[in-house]
Amino acid sequence: MKTQAQKVKHSNVAELDFADPAVDDLLKFSIRQQLESLAQQQLSQAERKLKLQQSFTQAMTAVLTDSVTVHEQLTALFTDMYDQAMLSMAQAALSQDVLTRQYVSATGLIMSPLNCSTTIKDIYRIRGFVRGLDKAIKAKLSNRKQVRLLYPACGPFAPLLLPLLQYYQDEGGVDSSQLKVVLVDIQPGAIQSLHQLVKDLNVSDYVEAIVEADATQYEPQGAIDILLLEALQHGFTQEGQLSIARHQVQFLSLDGFLVPQSISVQAIMVHGDTEFNQQWQSAAYTHSSNLSAREQRVELGEILHISKTALIAMQPITLSGDIEVVQAGTLLLPDGVTDMPERILAIYARIHAFGDEVVDEYDSGITHPLPDMTFYVDATPSVPDNKYFVARGGERVGFYYQLSGLPRFIPVKA
Ligand SMILES: C[S@@+](CC[C@H](N)C(=O)[O-])C[C@H]1O[C@@H](n2cnc3c(N)ncnc32)[C@H](O)[C@@H]1O
């Protein structure tokens, strides 16, 4: 049977590559565009905006309530929010180039607006961040009249904030004289899309500025009370979270809040099949509450801790070739684990959003453990290569974090 990509290729869309995942995304996009234009024929602009606003408020109502909303209901609400946000993005009429341009900058991956658009469906990431952010904003408002919030690398939908602003607008709690936000992204397509979305929602009074800039260089005007930042991929790799946070933390007021308040990066040794396959076979969905094989792991411990204090104290080291690294944690590899040679290293982030709100392992794509097949303990790679790190139980391993276009951890013998 032919795949969708193959069929399209055979219908003379010659410039598309064969079964390329990037092309699949484009295909999905063009199909969606057709569906969208169909939908638009039946909806007036006013009706479309109302549906958009309602979808955002309804998703946030479910997220902010303390009673448990079942997963299927949350999925439906977040899918609706995504569909409505995509309709808004379609109104912004981004060119195909602007929509799909993705590249690696000096400090990390810059995802395309198209690839970023799905992050608004990442239920438990948004839930943890929004609940934390709501608490952070209200805590700040307890001793001042107005709070200024900066959200760098916010993506085309600023999904950790704009839904909450729409909820405040509809349901009350925080008005636009109390909260002013600055949205920053380096992608022109994200900026175009943000302008459209802010206009379509009822939130423009909260928005002080939408800025196209590199967040590792951008200097906000005036002090910032809350820095909201999530430029993460799983395993704390690829995107420039640490470089952006290190630069922006200097503009945070002395008592300002970083959201997330802290990120703890953990290292574990796992049986790959048990960890990534078997334990999920009977789970309804991947989430920390559905983990069943935790006790089968060998926990190595925390390799990096990021908080406001840690960021301010961080002293990167410059290596030859101008490569900057940050010294992270040192771990003692346990000795005498008989099945250690069959285990692989996996690294994941546990995000403490604010107060008691967390995004734990497997709650989101960004907290999904990332396997590292180059790290050997009590075992030897079949083909020697200096890309492999080989150590024995009882040895100490130090981790460094490389602040480059491909941010990642590098283990060394300590
Ligand atoms: C995964 S997307 C959106 C992340 C968003 N915070 C969210 O919660 O969904 C990542 C976005 O970060 C932006 N970005 C990455 N590095 C950046 C940088 N150095 N300066 C500004 N924007 C950046 C990209 O352009 C992209 O729009």
Coordinates of C-alpha atoms and ligand atoms in Angstrom, one line a residue:
M1 CA 0.0 0.0 0.0
K2 CA 1.3 3.5 -0.8
T3 CA 1.9 6.0 1.9
Q4 CA 0.3 9.4 1.6
A5 CA 3.7 10.9 0.7
Q6 CA 4.2 8.3 -2.1
K7 CA 0.7 9.0 -3.5
V8 CA 1.4 12.7 -3.6
K9 CA 4.7 12.1 -5.2
H10 CA 3.0 10.0 -7.9
S11 CA 0.5 12.8 -8.5
N12 CA 3.3 15.0 -9.8
V13 CA 4.2 17.1 -6.7
A14 CA 7.8 16.5 -7.8
E15 CA 9.5 18.9 -5.4
L16 CA 8.5 16.8 -2.4
D17 CA 10.9 14.2 -1.0
F18 CA 9.9 10.6 -0.8
A19 CA 8.3 9.7 2.6
D20 CA 10.2 12.5 4.3
P21 CA 8.7 13.2 7.8
A22 CA 9.1 17.0 7.1
V23 CA 7.1 16.5 3.9
D24 CA 4.4 14.5 5.8
D25 CA 4.0 17.6 8.0
L26 CA 3.6 19.8 5.0
L27 CA 1.0 17.4 3.6
K28 CA -0.9 17.4 6.8
F29 CA -0.7 21.2 6.7
S30 CA -2.0 21.6 3.2
I31 CA -4.9 19.2 4.0
R32 CA -5.7 21.1 7.1
Q33 CA -5.6 24.3 5.1
Q34 CA -8.2 22.9 2.8
L35 CA -10.4 21.9 5.8
E36 CA -9.9 25.2 7.4
S37 CA -11.0 27.1 4.3
L38 CA -14.1 24.9 4.2
A39 CA -14.8 25.6 7.9
Q40 CA -14.3 29.3 7.3
Q41 CA -16.9 29.3 4.6
Q42 CA -19.5 28.4 7.2
L43 CA -18.2 30.7 10.0
S44 CA -18.2 34.5 10.1
Q45 CA -15.1 36.1 11.5
A46 CA -17.0 37.1 14.6
E47 CA -18.1 33.5 15.1
R48 CA -14.6 32.1 14.5
K49 CA -13.2 34.5 17.1
L50 CA -15.9 33.6 19.6
K51 CA -15.2 29.9 19.2
L52 CA -11.5 30.5 19.6
Q53 CA -12.0 32.5 22.8
Q54 CA -14.4 30.0 24.2
S55 CA -12.1 27.1 23.5
F56 CA -9.2 28.8 25.3
T57 CA -11.4 29.7 28.3
Q58 CA -12.9 26.2 28.5
A59 CA -9.5 24.5 28.4
M60 CA -8.2 26.8 31.2
T61 CA -11.3 26.3 33.3
A62 CA -10.6 22.6 33.3
V63 CA -6.9 23.2 34.0
L64 CA -7.4 25.6 36.8
T65 CA -10.0 23.7 38.7
D66 CA -8.7 21.6 41.6
S67 CA -11.0 18.7 40.9
V68 CA -9.7 16.1 38.5
T69 CA -10.8 16.3 34.8
V70 CA -10.6 13.0 33.1
H71 CA -7.9 12.6 30.4
E72 CA -10.4 12.1 27.5
Q73 CA -12.2 15.3 28.4
L74 CA -8.9 17.3 28.6
T75 CA -7.8 15.8 25.3
A76 CA -11.0 17.0 23.7
L77 CA -10.7 20.5 25.2
F78 CA -7.0 20.8 24.1
T79 CA -7.7 19.5 20.6
D80 CA -10.4 22.1 20.2
M81 CA -8.0 24.8 21.5
Y82 CA -5.4 23.6 18.9
D83 CA -7.9 23.5 16.1
Q84 CA -9.1 27.1 16.8
A85 CA -5.5 28.3 17.2
M86 CA -4.7 26.8 13.8
L87 CA -7.6 28.6 12.2
S88 CA -6.2 31.8 13.6
M89 CA -2.7 31.0 12.3
A90 CA -4.3 30.3 8.9
Q91 CA -5.7 33.9 9.0
A92 CA -2.2 35.2 9.5
A93 CA -1.4 33.7 6.0
L94 CA 2.3 32.8 6.6
S95 CA 4.2 31.9 3.5
Q96 CA 5.3 28.3 3.3
D97 CA 8.9 29.3 3.8
V98 CA 8.2 31.3 6.9
L99 CA 5.9 28.6 8.3
T100 CA 8.4 25.7 7.8
R101 CA 11.8 27.4 8.2
Q102 CA 13.8 25.5 10.9
Y103 CA 17.5 25.9 11.7
V104 CA 20.2 25.6 14.3
S105 CA 21.4 28.9 15.8
A106 CA 24.6 29.4 17.8
T107 CA 22.7 28.5 21.0
G108 CA 20.2 25.8 19.9
L109 CA 17.5 24.5 17.6
I110 CA 15.1 27.1 16.3
M111 CA 11.9 25.1 15.5
S112 CA 9.6 26.2 12.7
P113 CA 6.3 27.8 13.6
L114 CA 4.6 24.8 12.0
N115 CA 6.4 22.3 14.2
C116 CA 5.8 24.5 17.3
S117 CA 2.1 24.8 16.7
T118 CA 1.3 21.4 18.2
T119 CA 2.8 22.3 21.6
I120 CA -0.6 23.9 22.5
K121 CA -1.9 20.3 22.7
D122 CA 0.7 19.2 25.3
I123 CA -1.9 18.9 28.0
Y124 CA 0.0 18.2 31.2
R125 CA 2.9 20.6 30.4
I126 CA 0.4 23.4 29.9
R127 CA -1.6 22.3 33.0
G128 CA 1.5 22.4 35.2
F129 CA 2.9 25.7 33.8
V130 CA -0.5 27.5 33.8
R131 CA -1.4 26.5 37.3
G132 CA 2.1 27.5 38.5
L133 CA 2.0 30.8 36.5
D134 CA -1.4 31.7 37.9
K135 CA 0.0 31.3 41.4
A136 CA 3.1 33.3 40.6
I137 CA 1.1 36.2 39.2
K138 CA -1.2 36.3 42.1
A139 CA 1.7 36.0 44.6
K140 CA 3.3 39.0 43.0
L141 CA 0.1 41.0 42.9
S142 CA -0.3 40.5 46.7
N143 CA 2.3 43.2 47.2
R144 CA 2.2 45.4 44.0
K145 CA -0.3 46.9 41.7
Q146 CA 1.2 45.7 38.4
V147 CA 3.3 42.7 37.3
R148 CA 5.5 42.7 34.2
L149 CA 6.0 39.3 32.6
L150 CA 8.5 38.4 29.9
Y151 CA 8.0 35.2 27.8
P152 CA 10.9 34.7 25.5
A153 CA 10.9 31.9 22.9
C154 CA 7.1 31.8 23.2
G155 CA 6.4 30.2 19.9
P156 CA 3.5 31.1 17.5
F157 CA 0.8 30.6 20.1
A158 CA 2.5 31.5 23.4
P159 CA 0.6 28.5 24.8
L160 CA 1.7 28.8 28.4
L161 CA 0.3 32.3 28.7
L162 CA -2.3 33.4 26.1
P163 CA -4.9 30.9 27.1
L164 CA -4.5 32.1 30.8
L165 CA -4.9 35.7 29.7
Q166 CA -8.1 34.8 27.8
Y167 CA -9.4 33.0 30.9
Y168 CA -8.6 36.1 33.0
Q169 CA -10.4 38.3 30.5
D170 CA -13.5 36.1 30.5
E171 CA -13.6 34.9 34.1
G172 CA -11.9 37.7 36.0
G173 CA -9.1 37.2 38.5
V174 CA -6.4 39.5 37.0
D175 CA -7.2 42.5 34.8
S176 CA -5.1 44.1 32.2
S177 CA -4.1 47.0 34.4
Q178 CA -2.5 44.4 36.8
L179 CA -0.5 42.4 34.2
K180 CA 1.6 43.5 31.3
V181 CA 3.3 40.9 29.1
V182 CA 6.1 41.0 26.6
L183 CA 6.3 38.1 24.0
V184 CA 9.6 37.4 22.2
D185 CA 10.4 35.0 19.5
I186 CA 13.2 34.9 16.8
Q187 CA 10.9 33.4 14.1
P188 CA 9.1 36.0 11.9
G189 CA 6.4 33.4 11.4
A190 CA 5.8 33.1 15.2
I191 CA 5.6 36.9 15.5
Q192 CA 3.1 37.1 12.6
S193 CA 1.0 34.4 14.1
L194 CA 1.2 35.9 17.6
H195 CA -0.1 39.3 16.3
Q196 CA -3.1 37.5 14.7
L197 CA -3.8 35.4 17.8
V198 CA -3.6 38.3 20.2
K199 CA -6.0 40.3 17.9
D200 CA -8.4 37.3 17.6
L201 CA -8.4 36.7 21.3
N202 CA -9.7 39.4 23.7
V203 CA -6.3 40.0 25.3
S204 CA -4.5 42.8 23.6
D205 CA -4.8 45.1 26.6
Y206 CA -2.5 42.7 28.5
V207 CA 0.1 42.7 25.8
E208 CA 2.8 45.4 26.1
A209 CA 4.9 44.2 23.1
I210 CA 5.5 41.4 20.7
V211 CA 9.1 41.4 19.8
E212 CA 11.0 39.6 17.0
A213 CA 14.5 39.0 18.6
D214 CA 17.0 36.5 19.6
A215 CA 16.2 35.9 23.3
T216 CA 19.9 35.2 24.1
Q217 CA 20.6 38.8 23.1
Y218 CA 17.4 40.7 23.7
E219 CA 17.4 43.3 26.5
P220 CA 13.9 44.1 27.8
Q221 CA 13.1 47.7 28.8
G222 CA 12.6 48.0 32.6
A223 CA 12.6 45.3 35.3
I224 CA 10.8 42.0 34.8
D225 CA 8.8 40.5 37.7
I226 CA 8.2 37.1 36.1
L227 CA 10.4 35.4 33.5
L228 CA 8.4 32.6 31.9
L229 CA 10.6 30.3 29.8
E230 CA 10.2 26.9 28.2
A231 CA 12.6 26.2 25.3
L232 CA 13.2 22.6 26.1
Q233 CA 13.4 19.3 24.3
H234 CA 13.5 15.9 26.1
G235 CA 16.8 15.0 27.8
F236 CA 17.4 18.8 28.2
T237 CA 19.0 18.8 24.7
Q238 CA 18.7 20.7 21.5
E239 CA 16.9 23.9 22.3
G240 CA 18.6 26.9 24.0
Q241 CA 16.8 27.0 27.4
L242 CA 20.0 27.4 29.4
S243 CA 21.5 30.1 27.2
I244 CA 18.3 32.1 27.1
A245 CA 17.7 31.7 30.9
R246 CA 21.3 32.7 31.7
H247 CA 21.0 35.9 29.6
Q248 CA 17.5 36.9 30.7
V249 CA 17.9 36.2 34.4
Q250 CA 19.9 39.5 34.7
F251 CA 16.7 41.5 33.9
L252 CA 14.6 39.8 36.5
S253 CA 14.0 42.1 39.5
L254 CA 15.7 41.1 42.8
D255 CA 12.5 39.4 44.1
G256 CA 11.4 38.3 40.6
F257 CA 10.2 34.8 39.9
L258 CA 11.5 32.4 37.3
V259 CA 8.8 30.1 35.9
P260 CA 9.7 27.2 36.0
Q261 CA 11.1 27.8 39.5
S262 CA 13.5 25.0 39.0
I263 CA 14.4 22.2 36.6
S264 CA 16.1 19.0 37.9
V265 CA 17.8 16.9 35.3
Q266 CA 18.1 13.2 36.4
A267 CA 20.1 10.3 35.1
I268 CA 18.9 6.7 35.3
M269 CA 20.2 3.4 34.0
V270 CA 17.3 1.4 32.5
H271 CA 16.5 -1.7 30.5
G272 CA 15.4 0.0 27.3
D273 CA 12.6 -2.3 26.4
T274 CA 11.0 -2.3 29.9
E275 CA 11.4 1.5 30.3
F276 CA 10.3 2.7 26.9
N277 CA 8.0 -0.1 25.6
Q278 CA 6.7 -2.8 28.1
Q279 CA 5.6 -0.5 30.9
W280 CA 3.4 1.5 28.5
Q281 CA 1.7 -1.4 26.8
S282 CA -1.3 -1.5 29.2
A283 CA -1.2 2.2 30.2
A284 CA -4.0 4.4 28.8
Y285 CA -1.5 7.2 28.1
T286 CA 2.0 8.2 29.0
H287 CA 2.1 10.1 32.3
S288 CA 4.1 9.9 35.5
S289 CA 1.0 8.6 37.3
N290 CA 1.0 5.6 34.9
L291 CA 4.7 4.6 35.4
S292 CA 4.9 1.0 36.5
A293 CA 8.6 0.1 36.2
R294 CA 10.2 2.8 38.3
E295 CA 11.6 0.3 40.8
Q296 CA 13.4 -1.6 38.0
R297 CA 15.6 1.4 37.3
V298 CA 19.0 2.2 38.8
E299 CA 18.8 5.9 39.8
L300 CA 22.1 7.6 39.3
G301 CA 20.9 11.0 40.6
E302 CA 20.7 14.7 39.6
I303 CA 23.1 15.9 37.0
L304 CA 21.9 19.5 36.7
H305 CA 19.8 21.8 38.8
I306 CA 18.5 25.1 37.3
S307 CA 17.0 27.8 39.4
K308 CA 17.3 31.6 39.6
T309 CA 20.1 31.3 42.2
A310 CA 21.9 28.6 40.2
L311 CA 21.7 30.6 37.0
I312 CA 23.2 33.7 38.6
A313 CA 26.0 31.7 40.1
M314 CA 26.8 29.8 36.9
Q315 CA 30.3 30.3 35.5
P316 CA 30.7 28.8 32.0
I317 CA 34.1 27.6 30.9
T318 CA 35.4 28.5 27.4
L319 CA 37.2 25.7 25.6
S320 CA 39.2 26.0 22.4
G321 CA 37.1 26.8 19.4
D322 CA 35.0 29.1 21.7
I323 CA 32.9 26.3 22.9
E324 CA 31.3 27.1 26.2
V325 CA 30.5 24.4 28.8
V326 CA 28.9 24.6 32.2
Q327 CA 30.1 22.2 34.9
A328 CA 27.1 20.1 36.0
G329 CA 26.9 17.3 38.6
T330 CA 29.2 14.5 39.5
L331 CA 27.8 11.0 40.1
L332 CA 29.2 7.8 41.7
L333 CA 28.3 4.9 39.5
P334 CA 27.0 2.1 41.7
D335 CA 29.2 -1.0 41.9
G336 CA 28.0 -4.7 41.8
V337 CA 24.8 -4.2 39.7
T338 CA 24.9 -7.6 38.0
D339 CA 22.7 -6.6 35.0
M340 CA 24.4 -3.2 34.5
P341 CA 26.0 -4.2 31.1
E342 CA 22.5 -4.6 29.7
R343 CA 21.3 -1.2 30.8
I344 CA 21.4 2.1 29.0
L345 CA 21.6 5.6 30.3
A346 CA 18.5 7.8 30.1
I347 CA 18.2 11.5 31.0
Y348 CA 15.0 13.4 31.9
A349 CA 14.0 16.7 33.3
R350 CA 11.6 17.1 36.2
I351 CA 10.1 20.6 36.0
H352 CA 9.0 22.4 39.1
A353 CA 6.7 25.1 37.6
F354 CA 5.8 27.1 40.7
G355 CA 4.5 26.4 44.2
D356 CA 3.4 22.8 44.2
E357 CA 2.9 22.6 40.4
V358 CA 5.1 20.2 38.5
V359 CA 5.6 18.7 35.1
D360 CA 7.0 15.3 36.0
E361 CA 8.7 12.6 33.9
Y362 CA 6.5 11.4 31.0
D363 CA 3.9 14.1 31.6
S364 CA 5.0 15.9 28.5
G365 CA 7.3 15.3 25.5
I366 CA 9.8 17.7 27.1
T367 CA 10.1 15.5 30.3
H368 CA 10.2 12.2 28.4
P369 CA 13.5 10.4 29.3
L370 CA 16.0 10.5 26.4
P371 CA 18.1 7.3 25.9
D372 CA 21.8 7.8 25.4
M373 CA 23.3 4.8 23.5
T374 CA 26.9 6.1 23.8
F375 CA 27.2 5.6 27.6
Y376 CA 28.5 2.2 28.7
V377 CA 28.8 1.0 32.3
D378 CA 30.6 -2.3 33.0
A379 CA 30.4 -3.1 29.3
T380 CA 32.5 -2.4 26.2
P381 CA 31.2 -1.2 22.9
S382 CA 31.6 -3.8 20.1
V383 CA 33.3 -1.3 17.9
P384 CA 35.7 1.1 19.6
D385 CA 35.0 4.7 18.8
N386 CA 35.7 7.9 20.8
K387 CA 32.0 8.8 20.6
Y388 CA 31.5 6.2 23.4
F389 CA 32.0 6.9 27.1
V390 CA 33.0 3.7 29.0
A391 CA 33.1 3.5 32.8
R392 CA 33.0 0.9 35.6
G393 CA 30.8 0.7 38.7
G394 CA 32.5 2.5 41.6
E395 CA 33.9 5.2 39.3
R396 CA 32.9 8.8 39.5
V397 CA 31.5 10.6 36.4
G398 CA 31.3 14.3 36.0
F399 CA 28.8 15.9 33.5
Y400 CA 29.4 19.1 31.6
Y401 CA 26.7 20.8 29.6
Q402 CA 27.7 22.2 26.2
L403 CA 26.1 25.6 25.3
S404 CA 26.3 25.3 21.5
G405 CA 24.0 24.9 18.6
L406 CA 23.4 21.4 19.8
P407 CA 23.2 21.8 23.6
R408 CA 23.8 18.4 25.4
F409 CA 25.5 16.7 28.3
I410 CA 29.1 15.4 28.0
P411 CA 30.2 12.9 30.6
V412 CA 33.9 12.7 31.7
K413 CA 35.7 10.6 34.2
A414 CA 35.9 12.7 37.4
Ligands
LIG1 C1 8.9 24.6 20.9 S1 8.6 26.2 20.3 C2 7.6 27.0 21.5 C3 7.9 26.9 22.9 C4 6.9 27.6 23.8 N1 7.6 28.2 24.9 C5 5.8 26.7 24.2 O1 5.5 26.6 25.4 O2 5.2 26.0 23.4 C6 10.1 27.0 20.5 C7 10.1 28.5 20.0 O3 11.2 29.0 20.6 C8 11.8 30.0 19.7 N2 13.2 30.2 20.0 C9 14.1 29.2 20.2 N3 15.3 29.8 20.5 C10 15.1 31.1 20.5 C11 15.9 32.2 20.7 N4 17.2 32.1 21.0 N5 15.3 33.5 20.7 C12 14.0 33.6 20.4 N6 13.2 32.6 20.2 C13 13.7 31.4 20.2 C14 11.6 29.3 18.4 O4 11.6 30.3 17.4 C15 10.2 28.7 18.5 O5 9.2 29.5 18.1

